[in-house]
Short mmCIF file of C-alpha atoms and ligand atoms in Angstrom, two decimals:
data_model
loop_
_atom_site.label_atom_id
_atom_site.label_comp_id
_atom_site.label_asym_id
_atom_site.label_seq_id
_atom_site.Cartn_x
_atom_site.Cartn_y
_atom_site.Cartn_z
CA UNK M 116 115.32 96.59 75.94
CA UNK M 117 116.28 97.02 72.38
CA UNK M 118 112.17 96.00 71.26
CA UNK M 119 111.54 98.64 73.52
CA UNK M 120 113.20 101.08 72.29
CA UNK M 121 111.78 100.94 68.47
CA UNK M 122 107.82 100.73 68.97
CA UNK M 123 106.35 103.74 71.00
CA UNK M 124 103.72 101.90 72.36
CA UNK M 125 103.67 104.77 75.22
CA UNK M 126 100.10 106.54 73.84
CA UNK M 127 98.61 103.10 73.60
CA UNK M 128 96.26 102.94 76.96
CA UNK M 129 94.94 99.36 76.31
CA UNK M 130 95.36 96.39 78.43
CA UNK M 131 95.83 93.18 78.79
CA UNK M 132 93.26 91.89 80.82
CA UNK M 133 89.46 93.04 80.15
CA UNK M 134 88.46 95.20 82.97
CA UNK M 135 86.02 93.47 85.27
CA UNK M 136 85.67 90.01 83.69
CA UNK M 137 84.76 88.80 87.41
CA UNK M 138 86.74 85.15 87.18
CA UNK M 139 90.73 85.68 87.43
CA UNK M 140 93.78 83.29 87.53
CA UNK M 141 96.14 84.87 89.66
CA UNK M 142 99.73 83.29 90.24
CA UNK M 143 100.35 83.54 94.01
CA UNK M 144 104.46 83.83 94.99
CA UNK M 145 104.72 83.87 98.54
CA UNK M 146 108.06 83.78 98.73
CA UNK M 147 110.59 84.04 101.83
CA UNK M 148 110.56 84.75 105.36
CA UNK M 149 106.88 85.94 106.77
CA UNK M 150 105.80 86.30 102.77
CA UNK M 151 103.41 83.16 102.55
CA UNK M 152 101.67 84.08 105.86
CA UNK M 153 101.25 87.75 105.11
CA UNK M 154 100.16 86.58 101.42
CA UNK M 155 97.73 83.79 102.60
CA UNK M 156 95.83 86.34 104.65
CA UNK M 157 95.57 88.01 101.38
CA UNK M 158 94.17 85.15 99.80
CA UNK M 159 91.42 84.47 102.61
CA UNK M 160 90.39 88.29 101.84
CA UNK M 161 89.68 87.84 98.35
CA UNK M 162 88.62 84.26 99.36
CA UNK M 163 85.86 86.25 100.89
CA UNK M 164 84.80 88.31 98.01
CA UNK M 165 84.03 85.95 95.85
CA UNK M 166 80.87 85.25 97.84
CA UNK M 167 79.77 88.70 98.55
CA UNK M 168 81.03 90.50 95.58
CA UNK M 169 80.20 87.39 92.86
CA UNK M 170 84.10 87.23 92.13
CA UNK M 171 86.00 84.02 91.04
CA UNK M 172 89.50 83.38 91.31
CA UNK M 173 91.72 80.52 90.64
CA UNK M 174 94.98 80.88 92.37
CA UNK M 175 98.06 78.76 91.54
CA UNK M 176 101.04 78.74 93.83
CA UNK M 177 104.42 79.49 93.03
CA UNK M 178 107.42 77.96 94.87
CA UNK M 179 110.28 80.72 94.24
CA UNK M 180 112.56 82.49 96.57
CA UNK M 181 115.45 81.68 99.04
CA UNK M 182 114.58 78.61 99.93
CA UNK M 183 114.15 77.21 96.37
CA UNK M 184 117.58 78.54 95.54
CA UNK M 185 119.17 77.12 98.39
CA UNK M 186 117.71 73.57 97.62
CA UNK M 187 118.17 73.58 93.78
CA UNK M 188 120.13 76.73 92.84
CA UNK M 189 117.07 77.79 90.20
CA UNK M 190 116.52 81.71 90.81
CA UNK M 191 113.54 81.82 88.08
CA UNK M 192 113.50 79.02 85.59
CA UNK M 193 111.85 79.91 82.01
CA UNK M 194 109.31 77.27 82.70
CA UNK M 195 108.01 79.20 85.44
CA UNK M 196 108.72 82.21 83.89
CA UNK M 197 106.91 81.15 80.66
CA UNK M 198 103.79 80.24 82.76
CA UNK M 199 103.78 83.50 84.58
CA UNK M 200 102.74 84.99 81.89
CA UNK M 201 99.70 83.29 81.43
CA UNK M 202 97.80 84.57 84.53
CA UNK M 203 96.29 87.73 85.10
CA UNK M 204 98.24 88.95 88.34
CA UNK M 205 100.66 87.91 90.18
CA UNK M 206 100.46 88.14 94.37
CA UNK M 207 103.72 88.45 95.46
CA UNK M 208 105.12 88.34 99.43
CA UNK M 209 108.43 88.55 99.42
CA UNK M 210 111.93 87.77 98.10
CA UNK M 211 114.85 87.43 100.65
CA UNK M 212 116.89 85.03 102.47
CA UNK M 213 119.11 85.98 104.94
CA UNK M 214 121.36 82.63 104.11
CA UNK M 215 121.26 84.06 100.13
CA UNK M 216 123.94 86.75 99.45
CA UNK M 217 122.53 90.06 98.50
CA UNK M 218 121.80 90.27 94.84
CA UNK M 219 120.89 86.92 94.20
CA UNK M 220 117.52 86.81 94.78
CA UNK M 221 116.65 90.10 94.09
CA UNK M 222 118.29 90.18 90.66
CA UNK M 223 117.35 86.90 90.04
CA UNK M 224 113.52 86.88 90.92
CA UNK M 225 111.93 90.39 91.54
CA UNK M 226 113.80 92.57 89.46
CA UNK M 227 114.15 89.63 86.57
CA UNK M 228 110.38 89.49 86.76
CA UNK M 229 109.73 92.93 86.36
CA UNK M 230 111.97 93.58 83.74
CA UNK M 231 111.35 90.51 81.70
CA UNK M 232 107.49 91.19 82.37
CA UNK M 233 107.81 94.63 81.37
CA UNK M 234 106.15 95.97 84.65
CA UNK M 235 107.62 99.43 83.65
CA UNK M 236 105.52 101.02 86.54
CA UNK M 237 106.16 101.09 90.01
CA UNK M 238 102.88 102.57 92.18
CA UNK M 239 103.33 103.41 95.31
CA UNK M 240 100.57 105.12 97.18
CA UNK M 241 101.54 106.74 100.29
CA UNK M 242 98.37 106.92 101.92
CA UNK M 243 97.87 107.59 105.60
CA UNK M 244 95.05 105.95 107.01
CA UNK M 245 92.88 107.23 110.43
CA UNK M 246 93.82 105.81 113.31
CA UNK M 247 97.25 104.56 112.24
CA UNK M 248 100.28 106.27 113.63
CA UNK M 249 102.69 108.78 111.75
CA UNK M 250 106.21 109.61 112.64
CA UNK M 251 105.23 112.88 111.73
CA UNK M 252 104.29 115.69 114.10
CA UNK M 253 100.93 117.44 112.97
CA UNK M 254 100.00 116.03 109.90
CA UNK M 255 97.33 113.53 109.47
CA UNK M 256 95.14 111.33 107.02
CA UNK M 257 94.12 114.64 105.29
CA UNK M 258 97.91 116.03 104.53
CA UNK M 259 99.31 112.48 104.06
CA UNK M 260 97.77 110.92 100.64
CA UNK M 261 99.71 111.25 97.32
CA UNK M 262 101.08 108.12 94.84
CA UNK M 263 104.38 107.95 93.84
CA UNK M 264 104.78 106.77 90.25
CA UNK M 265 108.60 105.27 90.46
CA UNK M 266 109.79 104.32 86.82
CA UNK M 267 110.07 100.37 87.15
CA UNK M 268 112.07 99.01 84.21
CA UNK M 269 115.50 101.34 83.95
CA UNK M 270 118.15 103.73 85.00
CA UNK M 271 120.71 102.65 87.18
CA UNK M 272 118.94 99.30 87.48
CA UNK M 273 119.06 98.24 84.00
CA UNK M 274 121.94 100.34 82.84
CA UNK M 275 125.35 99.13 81.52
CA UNK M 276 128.24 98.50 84.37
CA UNK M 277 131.23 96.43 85.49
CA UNK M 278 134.24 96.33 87.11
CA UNK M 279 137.93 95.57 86.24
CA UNK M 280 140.76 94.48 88.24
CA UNK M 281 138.87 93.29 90.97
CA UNK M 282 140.40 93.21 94.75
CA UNK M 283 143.58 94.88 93.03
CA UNK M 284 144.04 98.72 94.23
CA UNK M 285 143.56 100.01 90.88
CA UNK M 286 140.14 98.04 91.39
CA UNK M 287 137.71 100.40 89.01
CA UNK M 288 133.99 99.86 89.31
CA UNK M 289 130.96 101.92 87.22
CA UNK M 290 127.21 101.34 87.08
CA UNK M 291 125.34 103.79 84.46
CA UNK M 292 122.14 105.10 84.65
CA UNK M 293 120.56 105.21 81.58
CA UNK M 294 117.24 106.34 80.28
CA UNK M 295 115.43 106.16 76.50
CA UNK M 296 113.12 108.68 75.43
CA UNK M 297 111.22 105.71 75.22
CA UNK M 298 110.86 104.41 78.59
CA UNK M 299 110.69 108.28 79.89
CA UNK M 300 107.79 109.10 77.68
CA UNK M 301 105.82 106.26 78.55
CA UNK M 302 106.32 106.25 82.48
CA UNK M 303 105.28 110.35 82.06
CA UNK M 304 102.63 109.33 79.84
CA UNK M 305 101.10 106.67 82.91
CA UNK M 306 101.86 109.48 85.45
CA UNK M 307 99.87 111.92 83.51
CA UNK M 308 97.19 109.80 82.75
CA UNK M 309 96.82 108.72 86.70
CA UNK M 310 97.07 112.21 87.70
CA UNK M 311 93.85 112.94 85.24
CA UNK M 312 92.04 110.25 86.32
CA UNK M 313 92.59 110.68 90.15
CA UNK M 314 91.28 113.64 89.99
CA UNK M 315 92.42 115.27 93.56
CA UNK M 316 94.62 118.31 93.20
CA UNK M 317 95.45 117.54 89.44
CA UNK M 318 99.53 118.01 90.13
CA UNK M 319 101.74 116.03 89.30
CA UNK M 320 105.50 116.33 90.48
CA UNK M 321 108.74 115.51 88.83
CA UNK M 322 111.40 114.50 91.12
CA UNK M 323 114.80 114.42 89.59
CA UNK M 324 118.61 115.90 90.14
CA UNK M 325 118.53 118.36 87.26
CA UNK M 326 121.00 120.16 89.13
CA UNK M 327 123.53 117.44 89.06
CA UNK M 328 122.57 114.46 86.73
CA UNK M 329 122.58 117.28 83.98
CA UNK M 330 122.47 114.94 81.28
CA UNK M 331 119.74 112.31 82.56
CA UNK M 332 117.19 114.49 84.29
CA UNK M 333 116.95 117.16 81.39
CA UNK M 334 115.60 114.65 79.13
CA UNK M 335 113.46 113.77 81.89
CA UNK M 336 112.04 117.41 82.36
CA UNK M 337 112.07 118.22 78.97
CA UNK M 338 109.87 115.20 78.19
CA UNK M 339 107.60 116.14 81.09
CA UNK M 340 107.12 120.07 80.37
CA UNK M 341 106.49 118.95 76.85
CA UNK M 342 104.06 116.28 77.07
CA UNK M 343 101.86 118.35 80.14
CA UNK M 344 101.57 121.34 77.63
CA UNK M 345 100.78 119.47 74.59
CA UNK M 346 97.64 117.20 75.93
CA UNK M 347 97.60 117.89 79.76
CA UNK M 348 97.29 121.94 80.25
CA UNK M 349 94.94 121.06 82.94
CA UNK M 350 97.73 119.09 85.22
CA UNK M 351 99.64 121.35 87.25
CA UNK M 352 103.23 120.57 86.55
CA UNK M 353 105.75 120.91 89.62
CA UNK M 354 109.81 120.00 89.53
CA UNK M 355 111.62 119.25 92.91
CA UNK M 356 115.25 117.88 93.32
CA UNK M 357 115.57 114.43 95.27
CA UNK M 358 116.77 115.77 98.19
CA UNK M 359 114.52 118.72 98.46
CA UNK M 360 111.46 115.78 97.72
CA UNK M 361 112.61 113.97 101.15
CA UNK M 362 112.17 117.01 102.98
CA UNK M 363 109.03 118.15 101.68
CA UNK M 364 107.54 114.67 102.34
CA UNK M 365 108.31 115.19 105.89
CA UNK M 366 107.58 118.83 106.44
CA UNK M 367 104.71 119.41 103.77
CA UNK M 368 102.95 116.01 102.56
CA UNK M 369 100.06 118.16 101.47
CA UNK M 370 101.96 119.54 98.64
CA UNK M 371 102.27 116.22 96.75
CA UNK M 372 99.27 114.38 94.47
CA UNK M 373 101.05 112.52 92.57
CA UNK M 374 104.93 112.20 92.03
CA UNK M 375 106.64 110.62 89.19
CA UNK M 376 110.37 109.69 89.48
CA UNK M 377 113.06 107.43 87.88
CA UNK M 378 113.40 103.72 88.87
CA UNK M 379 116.59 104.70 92.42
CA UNK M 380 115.47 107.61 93.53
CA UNK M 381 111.71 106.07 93.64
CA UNK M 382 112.96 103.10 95.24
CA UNK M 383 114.68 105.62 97.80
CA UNK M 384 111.79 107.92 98.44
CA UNK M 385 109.25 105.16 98.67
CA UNK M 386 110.60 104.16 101.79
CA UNK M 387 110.69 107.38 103.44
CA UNK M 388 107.00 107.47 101.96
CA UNK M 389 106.48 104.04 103.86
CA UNK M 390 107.13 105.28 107.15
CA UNK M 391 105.29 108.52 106.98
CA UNK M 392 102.11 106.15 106.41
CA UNK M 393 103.00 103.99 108.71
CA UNK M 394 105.33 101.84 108.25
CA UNK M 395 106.35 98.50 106.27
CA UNK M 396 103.12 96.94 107.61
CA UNK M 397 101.07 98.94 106.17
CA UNK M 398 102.78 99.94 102.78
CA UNK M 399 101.67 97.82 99.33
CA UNK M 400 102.65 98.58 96.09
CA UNK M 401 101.67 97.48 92.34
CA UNK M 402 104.66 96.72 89.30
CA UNK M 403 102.38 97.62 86.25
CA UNK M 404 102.64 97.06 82.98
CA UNK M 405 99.22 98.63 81.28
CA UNK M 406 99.63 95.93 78.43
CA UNK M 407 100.39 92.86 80.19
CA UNK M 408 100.79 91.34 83.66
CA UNK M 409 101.10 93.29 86.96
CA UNK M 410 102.18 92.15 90.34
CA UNK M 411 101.01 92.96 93.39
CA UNK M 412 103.37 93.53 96.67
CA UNK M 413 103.57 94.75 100.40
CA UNK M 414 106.73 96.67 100.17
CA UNK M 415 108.24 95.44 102.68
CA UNK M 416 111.01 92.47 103.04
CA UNK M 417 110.32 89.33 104.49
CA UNK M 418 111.47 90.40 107.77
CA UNK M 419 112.98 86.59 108.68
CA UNK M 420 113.07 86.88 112.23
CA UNK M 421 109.39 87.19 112.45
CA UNK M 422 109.05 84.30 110.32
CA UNK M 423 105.79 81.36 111.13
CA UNK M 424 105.41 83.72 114.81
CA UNK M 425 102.04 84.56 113.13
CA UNK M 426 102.85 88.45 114.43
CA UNK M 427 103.67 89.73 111.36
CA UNK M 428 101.46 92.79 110.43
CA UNK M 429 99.10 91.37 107.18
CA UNK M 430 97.63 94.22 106.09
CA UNK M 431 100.32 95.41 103.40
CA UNK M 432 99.58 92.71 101.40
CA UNK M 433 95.77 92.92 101.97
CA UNK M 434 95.87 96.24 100.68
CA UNK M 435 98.60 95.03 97.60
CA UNK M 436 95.76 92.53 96.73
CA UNK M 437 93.08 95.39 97.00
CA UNK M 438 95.48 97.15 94.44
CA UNK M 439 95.41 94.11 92.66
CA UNK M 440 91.86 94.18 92.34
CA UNK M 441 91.28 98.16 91.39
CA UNK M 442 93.72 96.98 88.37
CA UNK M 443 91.58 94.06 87.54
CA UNK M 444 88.80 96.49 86.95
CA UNK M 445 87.64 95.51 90.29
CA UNK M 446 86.45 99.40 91.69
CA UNK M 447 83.78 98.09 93.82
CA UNK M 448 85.88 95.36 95.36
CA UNK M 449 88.65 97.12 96.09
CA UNK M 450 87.23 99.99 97.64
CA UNK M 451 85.24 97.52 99.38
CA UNK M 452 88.66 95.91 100.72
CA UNK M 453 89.87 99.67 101.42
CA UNK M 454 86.87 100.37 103.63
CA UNK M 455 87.11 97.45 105.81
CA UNK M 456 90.61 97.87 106.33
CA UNK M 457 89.61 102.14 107.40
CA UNK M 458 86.97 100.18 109.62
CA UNK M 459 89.33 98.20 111.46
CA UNK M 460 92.31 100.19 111.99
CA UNK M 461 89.41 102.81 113.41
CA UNK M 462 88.18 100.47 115.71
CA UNK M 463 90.95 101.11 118.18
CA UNK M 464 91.16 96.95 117.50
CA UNK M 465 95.10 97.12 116.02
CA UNK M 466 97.42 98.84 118.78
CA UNK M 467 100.56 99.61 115.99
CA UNK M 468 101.39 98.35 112.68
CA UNK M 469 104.16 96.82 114.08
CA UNK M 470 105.15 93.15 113.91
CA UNK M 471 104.29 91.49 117.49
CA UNK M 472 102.62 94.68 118.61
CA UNK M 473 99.24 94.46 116.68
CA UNK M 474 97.69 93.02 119.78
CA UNK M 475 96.66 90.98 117.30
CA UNK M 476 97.69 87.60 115.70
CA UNK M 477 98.46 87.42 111.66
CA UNK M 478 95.89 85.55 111.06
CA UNK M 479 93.41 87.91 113.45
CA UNK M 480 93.81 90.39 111.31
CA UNK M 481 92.93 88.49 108.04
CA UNK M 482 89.66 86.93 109.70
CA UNK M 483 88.45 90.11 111.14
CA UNK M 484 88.47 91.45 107.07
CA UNK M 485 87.18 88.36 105.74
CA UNK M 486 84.53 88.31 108.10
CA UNK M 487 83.63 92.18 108.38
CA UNK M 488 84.37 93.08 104.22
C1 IPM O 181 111.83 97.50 96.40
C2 IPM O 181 113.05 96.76 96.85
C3 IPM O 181 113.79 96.22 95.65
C4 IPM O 181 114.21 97.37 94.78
C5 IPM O 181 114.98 95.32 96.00
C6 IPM O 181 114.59 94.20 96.92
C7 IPM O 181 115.66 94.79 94.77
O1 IPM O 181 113.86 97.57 97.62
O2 IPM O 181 110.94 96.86 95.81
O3 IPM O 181 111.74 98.69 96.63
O4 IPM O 181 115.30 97.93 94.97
O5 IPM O 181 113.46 97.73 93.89
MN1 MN O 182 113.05 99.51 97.99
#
């Protein structure tokens, strides 16, 4: 954090990896649980671009996750961390063992990577798709399609804690959130620039607790209101507490475009998001950083007890790898990828998102967009 917080790198829109260069190493992690078989039909996908879009890519496998740590106690060894960094995505499934104690894996492999990668963005589209099922009365594709930009890198996930006098009854206990200027400015600065470029209803939302968290959210809104008037007068800028953004993404979807949030309460709102769209099976998600390597995700766990069943619902991670590809510089492709998967879940083919439900196998569901994309 500390390099972080001395260069202002947040104006600087460059990246890493040339947009479109066609040929791409990407690092594939499938993880635990159903991970590698939601991943692999992933892999057959863009296995099947390469033909008709004149894509190359060169995938490496990573063994990390539960059962790694189980067998050699290695969460993410710098070796493997070192040659992360020399691909140009990484295609994750999932991390979580249910024989791992909570914490271990997460801190130790997904949040490790982000951090130390510096994937200081979190997107999360919450898109709802035709034919696919909402929990939500009345509202369809056309009210249900906004991104939420959650803050990737800090706040309560980074911040300073600890406790003292453990299992004692004075036991005392604190986790801090804290935010830089810094890493506000240049998640606003990403949100803003998305917003722009989307181009749909050109608003952009701040959720926060400005009501409450008096201290963390003001720098948050102050940094917003003052970067949308200096270079973004055309962005509509709208403020909602957290718990007032829960129950407007249940009652009125249509309101949101795009919504930009700190690293919890975007963790916390992206699931709600999930299930308006859906559900897990159908929810992917991107950890960006603009300057240097992204990973790709279904947001979803690795639901072990659906684990080598082949009923596990694929097409999270297809659509995290069609993410994957729109970052690449990859338009065509991806909304190629995006298309098919429209075209199949409006063929009536899928009966629910739902793992062992489909009415389709796993692996069904990665041939039929191999074959059809
Ligand atoms: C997510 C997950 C992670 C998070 C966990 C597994 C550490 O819930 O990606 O949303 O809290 O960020
Ligand atoms: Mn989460």
């Amino acid at each position: 954090m500390a390099k972080s917080l001395t260069e202002d790198k947040s104006k600087q829109q460059a990246v890493a990896v040339p947009k479109g260069k066609r040929s791409y190493k990407i690092a594939v992690m499938g993880g635990d649980g159903t991970g590698p078989e939601v991943v692999r039909e992933g892999v057959k996908v863009l296995h099947a671009l390469e033909k008709s879009a004149g894509l190359s890519f060169e995938f490496t496998d990573f063994d990390l996750g539960g059962a790694r740590y189980l067998k050699t106690g290695e969460t993410l060894p710098e070796t493997a961390l070192a040659e992360l960094k020399k691909f140009d995505a990484i295609y994750l499934g999932a991390i979580g063992h249910p024989d791992v104690k909570p914490g271990i894996l997460e801190k130790g492999v997904l949040l490790r990577l982000r951090f130390e990668l510096d994937q200081y963005i979190n997107l999360r589209p919450v898109k709802l798709y035709p034919g696919v099922e909402t929990p939500i009365k009345d509202k369809g594709p056309e009210q249900i399609d906004y991104v939420v930009i959650r803050e990737n890198t800090g706040g309560i996930y980074t911040g300073v804690g600890g406790v003292n006098m453990k299992n004692t009854p004075q036991e005392v206990a604190v986790q801090s959130a804290v935010y830089s200027r810094f890493q506000v400015d240049r998640c606003l600065r990403y949100a803003f620039e998305y917003t722009r470029a989307r181009n749909k209803r050109k608003t952009l939302a701040l959720c926060g607790k400005t009501n409450v968290l008096t201290f963390l959210f003001d720098l948050w809104e102050r940094a917003f209101h003052e970067m949308g008037a200096k270079d973004y007068s055309e962005i509509r800028r709208d403020y909602y507490h957290v718990d007032a953004t829960c129950m407007w993404m249940v009652k009125n979807p249509e309101w949101f475009d795009v919504i930009v949030t700190d690293n919890m309460f975007g963790d916390i709102i992206t699931d709600l998001g999930a299930m308006t769209q859906g559900g897990m099976g159908i929810a992917a998600g991107g950890n960006i950083n603009p300057d240097g390597v992204s990973m790709f995700e279904p947001i979803g766990g690795s639901a072990p007890k659906y684990t080598g069943k082949n009923v596990i619902n694929p097409l999270a991670a297809i659509c995290a790898g069609g993410m994957m590809l729109d970052h690449l510089g990859e338009r065509e492709a991806a909304q190629r990828l995006e298309n098919t998967v429209v075209k199949l879940l409006q063929s009536g083919k899928m009966k629910s998102m739902s793992a062992g439900k489909m009415g389709m196998s796993t692996s069904d569901v990665g041939d039929w967009i191999a074959s059809n994309i």
